[in-house]
Amino acid sequence: MPLIPLVRALFSLLGYLVLALVAYLIWTWWRGDVLLDPSGIPLRVREDWRLWVAVGVVGWSLGGRAFALLLLAKADIEPTRAHRGAGVMTTSSTGATLYVESEGGEEGPVVIVTHGWGLDSTIWQYLKRRLGAERSLIPHRLVTWDLPGLGKSKSPPAGDIALANFGADLAHLIEETAPRPVILIGHSIGGMTIQTLVRDHPALFHARVAGVVLLNTTYTNPLRTMVFSPLMMALRRPLIEPMFKLTVLLAPLAWLSAWQSYLNGTAHLSNRLQFGRAVTRSQLEHTTLLGTRNSQSVLAKGNLAMFDWDASGAIAAMPCPVLVIGGDLDLVTKIEASEALAEASSAGSLAPVTGVNHMGFIEREQHYNGLIGGFIAERADGRRFASVDVNASFNLS
């Protein structure tokens, strides 16, 4: 979502100013001042404080991350990290090469989860642990994947980053991994991808989908449903879009800037805006690391694609039960967007979570995953699949 990249860009400018200060201090220390001793011989006198300040600033630029984590987040009880299992690569009809992990048995629904923008499928560590521990009680197969251009997945050869393509990629995954009824779960742009799929291919939902869970997501251009939306919409064309286009053009510089802000901790400060009070150090570190090591050019293209996206009313075409979960402190996607989605769904229900922000699904993972587990358990009853025909065909053209 666009809010965090905007804040990171501002902190990156600060980082460049800091580097300029370092260069200035080192130069002025080296140059020093030329003074004459009592005998008239010129001596170069250097002020060592300039060098030590420069060294200290460089130290902060390289190691400020540790202090940022210490100050911005709490100690962990159950850490999360960017860990992967065994995965496979599959080529979608869009030309994208998708990284997919799958675990679980041959009974119950296939649960396909789609992560938010700037992240990858490793962000579902808590959900994997929770559902894995309950698999004997809630039979299912869990499928996680990286969106094109993020994590291990590759964008199409043409480099197209578009929500319509993401929807087609998700349809491909359903065909490849779900020989039985499927439950779709999506966070942020993951939820937008699910809505794109039903907007473009509603027949698929009648044929294959038994339920949908939408986490902290919207139904339209995210600038319209974030905090300060009137200001963001006013700045879209004169400032925000040119900034992202410049990021694409100056990709190597954007890469360097992203890692600089990660090392000095300002990236963690930016990502802190996505969390509430309960965030832990590993959660903040995990999220920030993913937003740093993913291609900054791809992230910029994705944010630009969101500005022209709209799926208003698409959720009404979902014939299956829909659970919408949102945080009442979400700055990136305000709770009003979740309320609108739940109201527009013919079989929708809203589960607002107090005290959480956009990344509530890891910050308050027990609450979120409890709701998700209960939803899957209800769908896992075979009698609820009576209206789902996994042998039905659908047209993606």
Short mmCIF file of C-alpha atoms in Angstrom, two decimals:
data_model
loop_
_atom_site.label_atom_id
_atom_site.label_comp_id
_atom_site.label_asym_id
_atom_site.label_seq_id
_atom_site.Cartn_x
_atom_site.Cartn_y
_atom_site.Cartn_z
CA MET A 1 0.00 0.00 0.00
CA PRO A 2 1.28 3.50 -0.84
CA LEU A 3 1.51 5.04 2.65
CA ILE A 4 4.64 3.24 3.86
CA PRO A 5 6.68 3.76 0.64
CA LEU A 6 5.90 7.46 0.86
CA VAL A 7 7.19 7.66 4.42
CA ARG A 8 10.24 5.57 3.54
CA ALA A 9 11.01 7.93 0.67
CA LEU A 10 11.01 10.89 3.04
CA PHE A 11 13.36 9.11 5.43
CA SER A 12 15.59 8.16 2.49
CA LEU A 13 16.00 11.83 1.69
CA LEU A 14 17.02 12.33 5.31
CA GLY A 15 19.54 9.52 4.87
CA TYR A 16 21.10 11.24 1.90
CA LEU A 17 21.39 14.45 3.90
CA VAL A 18 23.13 12.51 6.65
CA LEU A 19 25.61 11.06 4.14
CA ALA A 20 26.24 14.55 2.80
CA LEU A 21 26.94 15.69 6.37
CA VAL A 22 29.43 12.84 6.80
CA ALA A 23 31.22 13.81 3.60
CA TYR A 24 31.32 17.45 4.69
CA LEU A 25 32.71 16.62 8.14
CA ILE A 26 35.42 14.34 6.74
CA TRP A 27 36.41 16.88 4.09
CA THR A 28 36.60 19.78 6.51
CA TRP A 29 38.55 17.65 9.00
CA TRP A 30 41.05 16.60 6.33
CA ARG A 31 41.44 20.13 5.00
CA GLY A 32 41.79 21.62 8.48
CA ASP A 33 43.07 25.14 9.04
CA VAL A 34 46.52 26.42 8.21
CA LEU A 35 48.12 28.41 11.05
CA LEU A 36 51.56 29.92 11.45
CA ASP A 37 53.68 28.93 14.41
CA PRO A 38 55.76 31.61 16.25
CA SER A 39 58.61 31.12 13.78
CA GLY A 40 56.34 31.68 10.80
CA ILE A 41 56.18 28.04 9.66
CA PRO A 42 52.70 27.02 8.41
CA LEU A 43 51.04 24.17 10.31
CA ARG A 44 47.87 22.29 9.39
CA VAL A 45 45.56 22.00 12.38
CA ARG A 46 42.65 19.56 12.27
CA GLU A 47 39.66 19.49 14.60
CA ASP A 48 39.34 15.82 15.52
CA TRP A 49 35.78 16.22 16.77
CA ARG A 50 34.69 16.47 13.13
CA LEU A 51 36.18 13.07 12.37
CA TRP A 52 34.68 11.44 15.45
CA VAL A 53 31.23 12.86 14.69
CA ALA A 54 31.52 11.54 11.13
CA VAL A 55 32.54 8.11 12.42
CA GLY A 56 29.62 8.11 14.84
CA VAL A 57 27.16 9.04 12.10
CA VAL A 58 28.56 6.31 9.84
CA GLY A 59 28.17 3.85 12.72
CA TRP A 60 24.54 4.86 13.10
CA SER A 61 24.02 4.53 9.32
CA LEU A 62 25.29 0.96 9.44
CA GLY A 63 23.93 -0.19 12.79
CA GLY A 64 21.02 2.02 13.79
CA ARG A 65 18.64 -0.84 13.05
CA ALA A 66 19.46 -2.55 16.36
CA PHE A 67 18.59 0.56 18.37
CA ALA A 68 15.43 1.15 16.34
CA LEU A 69 14.16 -2.35 17.09
CA LEU A 70 14.99 -1.94 20.76
CA LEU A 71 13.08 1.33 21.02
CA LEU A 72 10.16 0.72 18.65
CA ALA A 73 8.95 -2.77 19.56
CA LYS A 74 8.53 -5.23 22.40
CA ALA A 75 10.42 -8.42 23.18
CA ASP A 76 9.18 -11.57 21.45
CA ILE A 77 7.36 -14.49 22.97
CA GLU A 78 6.96 -16.36 19.67
CA PRO A 79 9.31 -14.88 17.04
CA THR A 80 8.59 -14.84 13.34
CA ARG A 81 11.22 -14.84 10.63
CA ALA A 82 11.55 -15.11 6.85
CA HIS A 83 11.71 -18.91 6.82
CA ARG A 84 10.73 -21.01 3.82
CA GLY A 85 9.71 -24.62 3.41
CA ALA A 86 9.89 -26.77 0.30
CA GLY A 87 8.30 -25.03 -2.66
CA VAL A 88 7.81 -25.43 -6.40
CA MET A 89 7.70 -23.06 -9.35
CA THR A 90 4.73 -22.91 -11.72
CA THR A 91 4.16 -20.76 -14.80
CA SER A 92 0.86 -18.89 -14.96
CA SER A 93 -1.15 -18.02 -18.05
CA THR A 94 0.07 -14.43 -17.61
CA GLY A 95 3.68 -15.52 -18.12
CA ALA A 96 4.58 -15.01 -14.47
CA THR A 97 6.61 -17.71 -12.72
CA LEU A 98 5.08 -18.29 -9.30
CA TYR A 99 6.71 -19.75 -6.20
CA VAL A 100 4.23 -21.98 -4.31
CA GLU A 101 4.41 -23.92 -1.05
CA SER A 102 1.79 -26.50 -0.06
CA GLU A 103 1.32 -28.56 3.07
CA GLY A 104 -1.45 -30.71 4.51
CA GLY A 105 -3.52 -33.76 3.70
CA GLU A 106 -6.01 -34.84 1.09
CA GLU A 107 -9.11 -34.04 3.12
CA GLY A 108 -10.99 -30.82 3.76
CA PRO A 109 -10.75 -27.59 1.77
CA VAL A 110 -7.66 -26.20 0.07
CA VAL A 111 -6.81 -22.88 1.73
CA ILE A 112 -4.94 -20.45 -0.55
CA VAL A 113 -3.51 -17.37 1.19
CA THR A 114 -2.24 -14.28 -0.62
CA HIS A 115 0.06 -11.80 1.11
CA GLY A 116 0.11 -8.00 0.99
CA TRP A 117 2.26 -5.75 -1.17
CA GLY A 118 5.94 -5.47 -0.30
CA LEU A 119 5.84 -8.81 1.55
CA ASP A 120 6.09 -12.45 0.50
CA SER A 121 4.64 -15.77 1.60
CA THR A 122 7.03 -16.10 4.57
CA ILE A 123 4.83 -13.57 6.37
CA TRP A 124 2.30 -16.38 7.04
CA GLN A 125 4.50 -18.12 9.63
CA TYR A 126 1.99 -17.69 12.46
CA LEU A 127 -0.93 -18.92 10.35
CA LYS A 128 1.07 -21.96 9.26
CA ARG A 129 1.88 -22.86 12.86
CA ARG A 130 -1.68 -22.39 14.05
CA LEU A 131 -3.37 -24.32 11.25
CA GLY A 132 -0.66 -26.97 11.25
CA ALA A 133 -1.23 -27.63 14.94
CA GLU A 134 -4.98 -27.91 14.34
CA ARG A 135 -4.84 -29.95 11.13
CA SER A 136 -6.04 -33.12 12.84
CA LEU A 137 -9.10 -31.21 14.05
CA ILE A 138 -9.58 -29.08 10.93
CA PRO A 139 -8.56 -31.13 7.87
CA HIS A 140 -7.26 -28.92 5.06
CA ARG A 141 -4.37 -28.23 2.73
CA LEU A 142 -2.63 -24.85 3.06
CA VAL A 143 -1.17 -23.19 -0.05
CA THR A 144 0.99 -20.05 0.15
CA TRP A 145 2.52 -18.21 -2.80
CA ASP A 146 4.60 -15.16 -3.67
CA LEU A 147 2.95 -12.50 -5.82
CA PRO A 148 4.72 -11.91 -9.16
CA GLY A 149 7.92 -9.91 -8.78
CA LEU A 150 8.06 -10.46 -5.01
CA GLY A 151 9.84 -13.13 -3.00
CA LYS A 152 10.89 -15.93 -5.34
CA SER A 153 8.17 -15.32 -7.95
CA LYS A 154 9.08 -13.66 -11.24
CA SER A 155 7.10 -11.07 -13.14
CA PRO A 156 5.97 -11.81 -16.70
CA PRO A 157 8.67 -11.29 -19.34
CA ALA A 158 7.04 -7.99 -20.29
CA GLY A 159 7.34 -6.85 -16.69
CA ASP A 160 3.62 -6.15 -16.36
CA ILE A 161 2.49 -5.56 -12.78
CA ALA A 162 -1.31 -5.37 -12.73
CA LEU A 163 -4.13 -6.48 -10.45
CA ALA A 164 -5.89 -8.13 -13.39
CA ASN A 165 -2.82 -10.34 -13.90
CA PHE A 166 -2.70 -11.15 -10.19
CA GLY A 167 -6.32 -12.30 -10.38
CA ALA A 168 -5.48 -14.55 -13.34
CA ASP A 169 -2.47 -15.91 -11.43
CA LEU A 170 -4.72 -16.79 -8.51
CA ALA A 171 -7.10 -18.56 -10.89
CA HIS A 172 -4.14 -20.54 -12.19
CA LEU A 173 -3.24 -21.58 -8.64
CA ILE A 174 -6.78 -22.77 -8.00
CA GLU A 175 -6.62 -24.94 -11.11
CA GLU A 176 -3.16 -26.28 -10.23
CA THR A 177 -3.49 -26.87 -6.49
CA ALA A 178 -7.16 -27.25 -5.61
CA PRO A 179 -8.83 -30.47 -6.80
CA ARG A 180 -11.47 -29.87 -4.14
CA PRO A 181 -13.30 -26.81 -2.73
CA VAL A 182 -11.09 -23.84 -1.99
CA ILE A 183 -11.06 -21.10 0.66
CA LEU A 184 -9.33 -17.88 -0.37
CA ILE A 185 -7.62 -15.65 2.20
CA GLY A 186 -6.00 -12.33 1.30
CA HIS A 187 -4.33 -9.51 3.20
CA SER A 188 -4.30 -5.98 1.75
CA ILE A 189 -3.47 -6.36 -1.97
CA GLY A 190 -4.11 -10.08 -1.47
CA GLY A 191 -7.73 -9.21 -0.70
CA MET A 192 -7.77 -6.89 -3.71
CA THR A 193 -6.52 -9.79 -5.84
CA ILE A 194 -9.42 -11.97 -4.69
CA GLN A 195 -11.90 -9.21 -5.52
CA THR A 196 -10.25 -8.77 -8.94
CA LEU A 197 -10.76 -12.47 -9.56
CA VAL A 198 -14.47 -12.37 -8.79
CA ARG A 199 -14.84 -9.13 -10.76
CA ASP A 200 -13.23 -10.64 -13.87
CA HIS A 201 -14.25 -14.31 -13.50
CA PRO A 202 -17.36 -14.63 -11.31
CA ALA A 203 -18.17 -18.12 -12.63
CA LEU A 204 -15.11 -19.50 -10.87
CA PHE A 205 -16.58 -18.62 -7.49
CA HIS A 206 -19.79 -20.51 -8.21
CA ALA A 207 -17.77 -23.51 -9.36
CA ARG A 208 -14.92 -23.77 -6.89
CA VAL A 209 -14.86 -21.34 -3.95
CA ALA A 210 -16.38 -22.32 -0.60
CA GLY A 211 -15.40 -19.23 1.38
CA VAL A 212 -13.37 -16.01 1.42
CA VAL A 213 -11.52 -14.18 4.21
CA LEU A 214 -10.43 -10.58 3.59
CA LEU A 215 -7.89 -9.02 5.97
CA ASN A 216 -7.35 -5.26 6.20
CA THR A 217 -8.17 -4.64 2.56
CA THR A 218 -10.09 -2.23 0.37
CA TYR A 219 -12.34 -2.31 -2.71
CA THR A 220 -10.94 0.65 -4.66
CA ASN A 221 -7.86 2.84 -5.16
CA PRO A 222 -6.23 2.59 -1.70
CA LEU A 223 -5.54 6.33 -1.66
CA ARG A 224 -9.30 6.74 -1.21
CA THR A 225 -9.52 4.57 1.90
CA MET A 226 -6.37 5.51 3.81
CA VAL A 227 -5.85 8.24 6.39
CA PHE A 228 -5.76 11.78 4.99
CA SER A 229 -7.34 10.45 1.80
CA PRO A 230 -8.36 13.88 0.42
CA LEU A 231 -4.77 15.08 0.74
CA MET A 232 -3.38 11.87 -0.77
CA MET A 233 -5.74 12.13 -3.73
CA ALA A 234 -4.73 15.75 -4.27
CA LEU A 235 -1.04 14.78 -4.22
CA ARG A 236 -1.45 11.72 -6.43
CA ARG A 237 -0.58 13.20 -9.83
CA PRO A 238 1.72 16.10 -8.89
CA LEU A 239 3.83 14.21 -6.34
CA ILE A 240 3.06 10.55 -5.58
CA GLU A 241 2.95 9.13 -9.10
CA PRO A 242 6.09 11.00 -10.26
CA MET A 243 7.92 9.72 -7.17
CA PHE A 244 7.09 6.08 -7.97
CA LYS A 245 7.93 6.54 -11.66
CA LEU A 246 11.28 8.02 -10.65
CA THR A 247 11.88 4.98 -8.45
CA VAL A 248 11.41 2.74 -11.51
CA LEU A 249 13.81 4.85 -13.60
CA LEU A 250 16.45 5.01 -10.84
CA ALA A 251 16.13 1.41 -9.67
CA PRO A 252 19.79 0.96 -8.58
CA LEU A 253 19.69 4.14 -6.52
CA ALA A 254 16.35 3.07 -5.01
CA TRP A 255 17.90 -0.28 -4.07
CA LEU A 256 20.81 1.45 -2.35
CA SER A 257 18.47 3.83 -0.56
CA ALA A 258 16.26 0.97 0.66
CA TRP A 259 19.18 -0.89 2.22
CA GLN A 260 20.61 2.29 3.73
CA SER A 261 17.31 3.03 5.45
CA TYR A 262 17.10 -0.60 6.59
CA LEU A 263 20.55 -0.53 8.16
CA ASN A 264 20.11 2.83 9.88
CA GLY A 265 16.67 1.90 11.24
CA THR A 266 14.57 4.56 9.51
CA ALA A 267 12.87 1.83 7.45
CA HIS A 268 11.80 0.21 10.72
CA LEU A 269 10.46 3.56 11.89
CA SER A 270 8.44 3.83 8.66
CA ASN A 271 7.04 0.31 8.97
CA ARG A 272 6.17 0.95 12.60
CA LEU A 273 3.29 3.04 11.24
CA GLN A 274 1.59 -0.20 10.12
CA PHE A 275 1.44 -1.62 13.65
CA GLY A 276 -0.36 -0.91 16.90
CA ARG A 277 1.05 -1.13 20.41
CA ALA A 278 1.62 -4.87 20.57
CA VAL A 279 4.23 -5.21 17.80
CA THR A 280 7.32 -7.27 18.66
CA ARG A 281 10.86 -6.90 17.38
CA SER A 282 10.81 -9.95 15.15
CA GLN A 283 7.51 -8.86 13.61
CA LEU A 284 8.83 -5.39 12.82
CA GLU A 285 12.14 -6.81 11.56
CA HIS A 286 10.45 -9.44 9.38
CA THR A 287 8.12 -6.92 7.73
CA THR A 288 10.90 -4.37 7.18
CA LEU A 289 13.32 -6.92 5.75
CA LEU A 290 10.79 -8.07 3.16
CA GLY A 291 10.01 -4.50 2.14
CA THR A 292 13.74 -3.91 1.68
CA ARG A 293 14.91 -6.96 -0.21
CA ASN A 294 12.00 -6.98 -2.66
CA SER A 295 12.65 -5.03 -5.85
CA GLN A 296 11.93 -1.34 -5.25
CA SER A 297 11.07 -0.97 -8.94
CA VAL A 298 8.47 -3.74 -8.72
CA LEU A 299 7.03 -2.23 -5.55
CA ALA A 300 6.70 1.15 -7.27
CA LYS A 301 4.99 -0.41 -10.31
CA GLY A 302 2.57 -2.21 -8.01
CA ASN A 303 1.67 0.97 -6.16
CA LEU A 304 1.05 2.73 -9.48
CA ALA A 305 -1.17 -0.16 -10.58
CA MET A 306 -3.29 0.20 -7.43
CA PHE A 307 -4.13 3.83 -8.27
CA ASP A 308 -6.12 2.78 -11.35
CA TRP A 309 -7.75 -0.24 -9.71
CA ASP A 310 -11.38 -0.53 -8.67
CA ALA A 311 -13.58 -3.48 -7.75
CA SER A 312 -16.47 -1.64 -6.15
CA GLY A 313 -19.42 -3.99 -5.88
CA ALA A 314 -17.44 -7.05 -6.99
CA ILE A 315 -17.82 -8.69 -3.60
CA ALA A 316 -21.58 -8.84 -4.17
CA ALA A 317 -20.89 -11.48 -6.85
CA MET A 318 -19.39 -13.85 -4.27
CA PRO A 319 -22.06 -16.48 -3.52
CA CYS A 320 -19.98 -17.99 -0.71
CA PRO A 321 -19.63 -16.86 2.92
CA VAL A 322 -17.20 -13.93 3.35
CA LEU A 323 -15.43 -12.97 6.56
CA VAL A 324 -14.00 -9.44 6.63
CA ILE A 325 -11.46 -8.64 9.36
CA GLY A 326 -10.19 -5.10 9.91
CA GLY A 327 -8.32 -3.13 12.53
CA ASP A 328 -9.88 -0.08 14.13
CA LEU A 329 -6.47 1.70 14.12
CA ASP A 330 -5.57 0.85 10.52
CA LEU A 331 -3.92 3.89 8.91
CA VAL A 332 -3.25 2.21 5.56
CA THR A 333 -6.80 0.89 5.03
CA LYS A 334 -9.34 2.46 7.34
CA ILE A 335 -11.89 0.24 9.08
CA GLU A 336 -14.63 1.94 7.02
CA ALA A 337 -13.38 0.00 3.98
CA SER A 338 -13.89 -3.30 5.82
CA GLU A 339 -17.34 -2.19 6.92
CA ALA A 340 -18.28 -1.35 3.33
CA LEU A 341 -17.07 -4.73 2.08
CA ALA A 342 -19.01 -6.67 4.70
CA GLU A 343 -22.15 -4.68 3.98
CA ALA A 344 -21.86 -5.21 0.21
CA SER A 345 -21.48 -8.99 0.54
CA SER A 346 -24.66 -11.04 0.41
CA ALA A 347 -23.18 -13.52 2.91
CA GLY A 348 -20.63 -11.31 4.60
CA SER A 349 -19.76 -10.73 8.22
CA LEU A 350 -17.43 -8.17 9.79
CA ALA A 351 -14.98 -8.91 12.60
CA PRO A 352 -13.40 -5.63 13.72
CA VAL A 353 -10.33 -6.01 15.91
CA THR A 354 -9.59 -3.26 18.41
CA GLY A 355 -6.15 -1.81 18.96
CA VAL A 356 -4.53 -3.07 15.75
CA ASN A 357 -3.25 -1.46 12.60
CA HIS A 358 -2.68 -2.72 9.05
CA MET A 359 -0.43 -5.61 10.11
CA GLY A 360 -2.85 -6.84 12.76
CA PHE A 361 -2.78 -10.37 11.36
CA ILE A 362 0.73 -10.85 12.77
CA GLU A 363 0.60 -8.33 15.63
CA ARG A 364 -2.52 -9.98 17.07
CA GLU A 365 -2.07 -13.29 15.31
CA GLN A 366 -3.88 -15.34 17.94
CA HIS A 367 -7.05 -13.29 17.49
CA TYR A 368 -6.89 -13.16 13.69
CA ASN A 369 -5.90 -16.80 13.28
CA GLY A 370 -8.57 -17.87 15.76
CA LEU A 371 -11.18 -16.21 13.55
CA ILE A 372 -9.63 -17.74 10.42
CA GLY A 373 -9.44 -21.21 12.00
CA GLY A 374 -13.09 -21.04 13.05
CA PHE A 375 -14.11 -19.98 9.54
CA ILE A 376 -12.18 -22.87 7.97
CA ALA A 377 -13.65 -25.33 10.48
CA GLU A 378 -17.16 -24.33 9.48
CA ARG A 379 -16.35 -24.74 5.80
CA ALA A 380 -14.55 -28.06 6.43
CA ASP A 381 -17.88 -29.73 7.12
CA GLY A 382 -18.44 -31.67 3.90
CA ARG A 383 -22.14 -30.87 3.92
CA ARG A 384 -21.27 -27.23 3.33
CA PHE A 385 -19.63 -28.15 0.02
CA ALA A 386 -22.88 -29.31 -1.51
CA SER A 387 -23.10 -26.22 -3.75
CA VAL A 388 -19.46 -26.40 -4.85
CA ASP A 389 -18.74 -28.46 -7.96
CA VAL A 390 -14.97 -28.90 -8.30
CA ASN A 391 -15.47 -30.56 -11.70
CA ALA A 392 -17.22 -27.54 -13.12
CA SER A 393 -15.38 -25.69 -15.87
CA PHE A 394 -14.89 -21.96 -16.12
CA ASN A 395 -13.51 -19.67 -18.80
CA LEU A 396 -10.57 -17.38 -17.97
CA SER A 397 -10.33 -15.81 -21.40
#
